[in-house]
Amino acid sequence: EAAVTQSPRNKVAVTGGKVTLSCNQTNNHNNMYWYRQDTGHGLRLIHYSYGAGSTEKGDIPDGYKASRPSQENFSLILELATPSQTSVYFCASGDGRGANTEVFFGKGTRLTVV
Amino acid sequence: GEQVEQRPPHLSVREGDSAVITCTYTDPNSYYFFWYKQEPGASLQLLMKVFSSTEINEGQGFTVLLNKKDKRLSLNLTAAHPGDSAAYFCAVSEDYGNEKITFGAGTKLTIKP
């Protein structure tokens, strides 16, 4: 069973503070993603990665950085958190194998910036 | 870039009735199409994936129709039951190996007894 684990599951941060959201996958997938989910917007792609050492900007990267130190781990970093970054964040992994393409999601992290 | 419009944002049907959710997309190169289900407070669960060579896929209690000419994807729940109450998201990605998946805004489906 494909597994994507996010930590923490809930986080309250102070405006201007630094926040790191962590994601670990045991699927040996090359691709990993960070999405945020807000009412009325579905899931929007923030950053993604094709493998260890690579990070790519998604559709809404401003205010976020990403780090992929290994195949298994992908972090999302908010250097200066703002209330507009209050959201639910989902990490996902996938293997990009054409017809077998499937993306597996973690359980999400609820971030509140006050 | 790809844009995916999903309708309706909210849908309420009676148990046993059918429910239809539709997505339209803009990129003619889109090749892979997905429907996800999300129950309250939970993650996204893949319902079905559809490829360019497939027009109709049937699952357990639902049918997915892909019309590439109109760039339209639909999910039809044939006989809704309470367990179908959830948010549903369509998603679209480009060619082989590109997993930059673009999601629709979602449909919150409520099944009334």
mmCIF file of C-alpha atoms in Angstrom:
data_model
loop_
_atom_site.group_PDB
_atom_site.id
_atom_site.type_symbol
_atom_site.label_atom_id
_atom_site.label_comp_id
_atom_site.label_asym_id
_atom_site.label_seq_id
_atom_site.Cartn_x
_atom_site.Cartn_y
_atom_site.Cartn_z
ATOM 1 C CA GLU A 1 0.000 0.000 0.000
ATOM 2 C CA ALA A 2 1.383 3.357 -1.063
ATOM 3 C CA ALA A 3 2.145 5.578 1.918
ATOM 4 C CA VAL A 4 2.613 9.317 2.206
ATOM 5 C CA THR A 5 3.043 10.708 5.713
ATOM 6 C CA GLN A 6 2.804 14.376 6.572
ATOM 7 C CA SER A 7 3.878 16.098 9.747
ATOM 8 C CA PRO A 8 2.658 17.940 11.647
ATOM 9 C CA ARG A 9 -1.046 17.307 11.054
ATOM 10 C CA ASN A 10 -1.988 20.599 12.654
ATOM 11 C CA LYS A 11 0.086 23.720 13.141
ATOM 12 C CA VAL A 12 -0.554 27.205 14.481
ATOM 13 C CA ALA A 13 2.095 29.722 13.498
ATOM 14 C CA VAL A 14 2.700 33.385 14.207
ATOM 15 C CA THR A 15 2.775 35.931 11.406
ATOM 16 C CA GLY A 16 6.371 36.478 10.313
ATOM 17 C CA GLY A 17 7.548 33.186 11.730
ATOM 18 C CA LYS A 18 9.144 30.316 9.830
ATOM 19 C CA VAL A 19 7.139 27.168 9.205
ATOM 20 C CA THR A 20 8.363 23.858 7.823
ATOM 21 C CA LEU A 21 5.935 21.181 6.690
ATOM 22 C CA SER A 22 7.416 17.740 6.196
ATOM 23 C CA CYS A 23 6.440 14.877 3.935
ATOM 24 C CA ASN A 24 7.784 11.345 3.756
ATOM 25 C CA GLN A 25 6.911 8.678 1.200
ATOM 26 C CA THR A 26 7.782 5.003 1.210
ATOM 27 C CA ASN A 27 6.649 4.379 -2.367
ATOM 28 C CA ASN A 28 10.034 4.968 -3.978
ATOM 29 C CA HIS A 29 8.320 7.461 -6.273
ATOM 30 C CA ASN A 30 10.412 9.963 -8.161
ATOM 31 C CA ASN A 31 7.805 12.728 -8.162
ATOM 32 C CA MET A 32 6.525 14.575 -5.126
ATOM 33 C CA TYR A 33 4.158 17.509 -4.834
ATOM 34 C CA TRP A 34 2.857 20.124 -2.434
ATOM 35 C CA TYR A 35 -0.682 21.421 -2.881
ATOM 36 C CA ARG A 36 -2.820 23.750 -0.835
ATOM 37 C CA GLN A 37 -6.555 23.396 -0.607
ATOM 38 C CA ASP A 38 -8.873 26.323 -0.067
ATOM 39 C CA THR A 39 -12.637 26.472 -0.369
ATOM 40 C CA GLY A 40 -13.636 27.298 -3.927
ATOM 41 C CA HIS A 41 -10.175 26.640 -5.378
ATOM 42 C CA GLY A 42 -9.734 22.904 -5.258
ATOM 43 C CA LEU A 43 -6.086 21.916 -4.944
ATOM 44 C CA ARG A 44 -3.453 24.293 -6.238
ATOM 45 C CA LEU A 45 0.107 23.204 -6.940
ATOM 46 C CA ILE A 46 2.794 25.071 -4.992
ATOM 47 C CA HIS A 47 6.006 23.168 -5.705
ATOM 48 C CA TYR A 48 6.945 19.775 -7.046
ATOM 49 C CA SER A 49 10.030 17.652 -7.505
ATOM 50 C CA TYR A 50 11.241 15.042 -9.974
ATOM 51 C CA GLY A 51 13.781 13.521 -7.595
ATOM 52 C CA ALA A 52 16.312 14.148 -4.880
ATOM 53 C CA GLY A 53 17.888 17.566 -5.230
ATOM 54 C CA SER A 54 15.293 18.939 -7.646
ATOM 55 C CA THR A 55 12.497 21.400 -6.975
ATOM 56 C CA GLU A 56 10.187 23.050 -9.474
ATOM 57 C CA LYS A 57 7.770 25.922 -9.138
ATOM 58 C CA GLY A 58 4.113 25.074 -9.447
ATOM 59 C CA ASP A 59 1.250 27.434 -10.124
ATOM 60 C CA ILE A 60 1.366 29.428 -6.861
ATOM 61 C CA PRO A 61 4.985 29.330 -5.550
ATOM 62 C CA ASP A 62 5.221 32.859 -4.147
ATOM 63 C CA GLY A 63 5.953 32.882 -0.438
ATOM 64 C CA TYR A 64 7.001 29.229 -0.392
ATOM 65 C CA LYS A 65 10.227 27.306 -0.789
ATOM 66 C CA ALA A 66 10.692 23.568 -1.163
ATOM 67 C CA SER A 67 13.467 21.137 -0.379
ATOM 68 C CA ARG A 68 13.975 17.548 -1.588
ATOM 69 C CA PRO A 69 17.029 16.226 0.269
ATOM 70 C CA SER A 70 16.285 12.581 -0.520
ATOM 71 C CA GLN A 71 13.979 10.361 -2.545
ATOM 72 C CA GLU A 72 11.746 9.910 0.492
ATOM 73 C CA ASN A 73 11.473 13.430 1.893
ATOM 74 C CA PHE A 74 10.025 16.650 0.545
ATOM 75 C CA SER A 75 9.571 19.753 2.698
ATOM 76 C CA LEU A 76 7.597 22.930 2.209
ATOM 77 C CA ILE A 77 9.044 26.016 3.869
ATOM 78 C CA LEU A 78 7.298 29.254 4.682
ATOM 79 C CA GLU A 79 10.115 31.668 5.581
ATOM 80 C CA LEU A 80 7.811 34.487 6.652
ATOM 81 C CA ALA A 81 4.347 33.102 7.295
ATOM 82 C CA THR A 82 1.336 35.325 6.580
ATOM 83 C CA PRO A 83 -2.351 34.877 7.449
ATOM 84 C CA SER A 84 -3.108 34.366 3.725
ATOM 85 C CA GLN A 85 -1.152 31.116 3.959
ATOM 86 C CA THR A 86 -3.700 29.679 6.351
ATOM 87 C CA SER A 87 -4.873 26.593 4.520
ATOM 88 C CA VAL A 88 -4.800 22.815 4.353
ATOM 89 C CA TYR A 89 -1.652 21.508 2.694
ATOM 90 C CA PHE A 90 -1.408 18.163 0.955
ATOM 91 C CA CYS A 91 1.706 16.331 -0.038
ATOM 92 C CA ALA A 92 1.579 13.701 -2.767
ATOM 93 C CA SER A 93 3.879 11.298 -4.557
ATOM 94 C CA GLY A 94 3.642 9.670 -7.973
ATOM 95 C CA ASP A 95 5.679 7.631 -10.421
ATOM 96 C CA GLY A 96 4.693 9.104 -13.804
ATOM 97 C CA ARG A 97 4.502 5.812 -15.651
ATOM 98 C CA GLY A 98 2.053 6.683 -18.373
ATOM 99 C CA ALA A 99 -1.029 4.519 -18.142
ATOM 100 C CA ASN A 100 -0.067 3.511 -14.615
ATOM 101 C CA THR A 101 0.218 7.096 -13.495
ATOM 102 C CA GLU A 102 -1.291 7.556 -10.097
ATOM 103 C CA VAL A 103 -0.689 10.120 -7.417
ATOM 104 C CA PHE A 104 -1.046 9.215 -3.749
ATOM 105 C CA PHE A 105 -1.916 11.863 -1.198
ATOM 106 C CA GLY A 106 -1.040 12.303 2.442
ATOM 107 C CA LYS A 107 -3.693 13.106 5.042
ATOM 108 C CA GLY A 108 -3.012 16.821 4.990
ATOM 109 C CA THR A 109 -1.663 19.472 7.342
ATOM 110 C CA ARG A 110 -3.967 22.171 8.638
ATOM 111 C CA LEU A 111 -1.942 25.368 9.037
ATOM 112 C CA THR A 112 -3.307 28.424 10.785
ATOM 113 C CA VAL A 113 -1.265 31.622 10.735
ATOM 114 C CA VAL A 114 -2.354 34.137 13.363
ATOM 115 C CA GLY B 1 -1.471 26.821 -18.573
ATOM 116 C CA GLU B 2 -4.235 24.330 -18.104
ATOM 117 C CA GLN B 3 -7.475 25.559 -16.611
ATOM 118 C CA VAL B 4 -10.142 23.227 -15.312
ATOM 119 C CA GLU B 5 -13.668 24.382 -14.588
ATOM 120 C CA GLN B 6 -15.887 22.118 -12.516
ATOM 121 C CA ARG B 7 -19.662 22.409 -12.109
ATOM 122 C CA PRO B 8 -21.705 22.510 -10.004
ATOM 123 C CA PRO B 9 -19.913 23.614 -6.817
ATOM 124 C CA HIS B 10 -22.710 22.155 -4.701
ATOM 125 C CA LEU B 11 -25.120 19.346 -5.530
ATOM 126 C CA SER B 12 -27.872 17.807 -3.431
ATOM 127 C CA VAL B 13 -29.796 14.740 -4.598
ATOM 128 C CA ARG B 14 -32.076 12.196 -2.990
ATOM 129 C CA GLU B 15 -30.917 8.698 -2.213
ATOM 130 C CA GLY B 16 -31.396 6.500 -5.275
ATOM 131 C CA ASP B 17 -31.284 9.407 -7.720
ATOM 132 C CA SER B 18 -28.469 10.075 -10.147
ATOM 133 C CA ALA B 19 -25.934 12.875 -9.846
ATOM 134 C CA VAL B 20 -23.781 14.357 -12.589
ATOM 135 C CA ILE B 21 -20.634 16.423 -12.130
ATOM 136 C CA THR B 22 -18.910 17.951 -15.136
ATOM 137 C CA CYS B 23 -15.485 19.402 -15.829
ATOM 138 C CA THR B 24 -14.207 21.247 -18.845
ATOM 139 C CA TYR B 25 -10.535 21.812 -19.545
ATOM 140 C CA THR B 26 -8.596 24.047 -21.890
ATOM 141 C CA ASP B 27 -5.386 22.287 -22.904
ATOM 142 C CA PRO B 28 -5.918 20.050 -25.975
ATOM 143 C CA ASN B 29 -2.711 18.181 -25.048
ATOM 144 C CA SER B 30 -4.252 16.907 -21.837
ATOM 145 C CA TYR B 31 -4.007 13.160 -21.793
ATOM 146 C CA TYR B 32 -4.833 11.776 -18.364
ATOM 147 C CA PHE B 33 -7.983 12.478 -16.432
ATOM 148 C CA PHE B 34 -8.873 11.619 -12.869
ATOM 149 C CA TRP B 35 -11.751 11.734 -10.432
ATOM 150 C CA TYR B 36 -10.992 11.953 -6.717
ATOM 151 C CA LYS B 37 -13.315 11.654 -3.747
ATOM 152 C CA GLN B 38 -12.654 13.461 -0.483
ATOM 153 C CA GLU B 39 -14.670 12.748 2.631
ATOM 154 C CA PRO B 40 -14.775 15.431 5.357
ATOM 155 C CA GLY B 41 -11.450 15.827 7.110
ATOM 156 C CA ALA B 42 -9.833 13.149 4.974
ATOM 157 C CA SER B 43 -7.366 12.966 2.132
ATOM 158 C CA LEU B 44 -8.153 12.425 -1.536
ATOM 159 C CA GLN B 45 -9.034 8.971 -2.751
ATOM 160 C CA LEU B 46 -8.680 8.080 -6.421
ATOM 161 C CA LEU B 47 -11.999 6.936 -7.883
ATOM 162 C CA MET B 48 -10.990 6.436 -11.483
ATOM 163 C CA LYS B 49 -8.430 7.426 -14.056
ATOM 164 C CA VAL B 50 -9.269 7.781 -17.734
ATOM 165 C CA PHE B 51 -6.932 8.018 -20.697
ATOM 166 C CA SER B 52 -7.280 9.479 -24.127
ATOM 167 C CA SER B 53 -8.187 6.194 -25.715
ATOM 168 C CA THR B 54 -11.010 5.594 -23.281
ATOM 169 C CA GLU B 55 -14.330 7.313 -23.580
ATOM 170 C CA ILE B 56 -16.388 5.561 -20.958
ATOM 171 C CA ASN B 57 -15.274 3.869 -17.787
ATOM 172 C CA GLU B 58 -17.621 2.234 -15.337
ATOM 173 C CA GLY B 59 -16.887 1.768 -11.688
ATOM 174 C CA GLN B 60 -18.902 0.645 -8.720
ATOM 175 C CA GLY B 61 -22.039 2.759 -8.967
ATOM 176 C CA PHE B 62 -20.626 5.410 -11.252
ATOM 177 C CA THR B 63 -19.711 6.105 -14.861
ATOM 178 C CA VAL B 64 -17.035 8.420 -16.225
ATOM 179 C CA LEU B 65 -17.402 9.911 -19.676
ATOM 180 C CA LEU B 66 -14.597 11.650 -21.546
ATOM 181 C CA ASN B 67 -15.313 13.744 -24.633
ATOM 182 C CA LYS B 68 -12.002 15.001 -25.993
ATOM 183 C CA LYS B 69 -13.624 16.883 -28.834
ATOM 184 C CA ASP B 70 -15.525 19.075 -26.380
ATOM 185 C CA LYS B 71 -12.754 18.848 -23.735
ATOM 186 C CA ARG B 72 -15.303 17.657 -21.226
ATOM 187 C CA LEU B 73 -15.145 15.067 -18.467
ATOM 188 C CA SER B 74 -18.106 13.948 -16.421
ATOM 189 C CA LEU B 75 -18.834 11.752 -13.432
ATOM 190 C CA ASN B 76 -22.263 10.178 -13.214
ATOM 191 C CA LEU B 77 -23.328 8.512 -9.990
ATOM 192 C CA THR B 78 -26.129 6.233 -11.105
ATOM 193 C CA ALA B 79 -27.977 5.544 -7.841
ATOM 194 C CA ALA B 80 -26.681 7.718 -5.050
ATOM 195 C CA HIS B 81 -26.466 6.384 -1.513
ATOM 196 C CA PRO B 82 -25.483 8.128 1.740
ATOM 197 C CA GLY B 83 -21.889 6.917 1.465
ATOM 198 C CA ASP B 84 -21.504 9.002 -1.677
ATOM 199 C CA SER B 85 -21.776 12.232 0.298
ATOM 200 C CA ALA B 86 -18.364 13.840 -0.140
ATOM 201 C CA ALA B 87 -16.436 16.354 -2.193
ATOM 202 C CA TYR B 88 -15.471 15.265 -5.683
ATOM 203 C CA PHE B 89 -12.601 16.661 -7.710
ATOM 204 C CA CYS B 90 -11.686 16.184 -11.324
ATOM 205 C CA ALA B 91 -8.044 16.470 -12.317
ATOM 206 C CA VAL B 92 -6.202 16.692 -15.598
ATOM 207 C CA SER B 93 -2.580 16.119 -16.581
ATOM 208 C CA GLU B 94 -0.582 16.365 -19.786
ATOM 209 C CA ASP B 95 1.363 13.793 -21.738
ATOM 210 C CA TYR B 96 3.169 10.699 -20.610
ATOM 211 C CA GLY B 97 5.415 11.220 -17.616
ATOM 212 C CA ASN B 98 4.186 14.706 -16.815
ATOM 213 C CA GLU B 99 2.397 14.564 -13.518
ATOM 214 C CA LYS B 100 1.686 18.224 -13.111
ATOM 215 C CA ILE B 101 -1.938 17.642 -12.317
ATOM 216 C CA THR B 102 -4.428 20.502 -12.404
ATOM 217 C CA PHE B 103 -7.527 20.141 -10.247
ATOM 218 C CA GLY B 104 -11.033 21.477 -10.591
ATOM 219 C CA ALA B 105 -12.464 23.513 -7.706
ATOM 220 C CA GLY B 106 -14.556 20.602 -6.483
ATOM 221 C CA THR B 107 -18.216 19.653 -6.036
ATOM 222 C CA LYS B 108 -19.701 19.098 -2.613
ATOM 223 C CA LEU B 109 -22.264 16.328 -3.037
ATOM 224 C CA THR B 110 -24.949 15.773 -0.408
ATOM 225 C CA ILE B 111 -27.249 12.755 -0.497
ATOM 226 C CA LYS B 112 -30.575 13.303 1.195
ATOM 227 C CA PRO B 113 -32.547 10.355 2.623
#
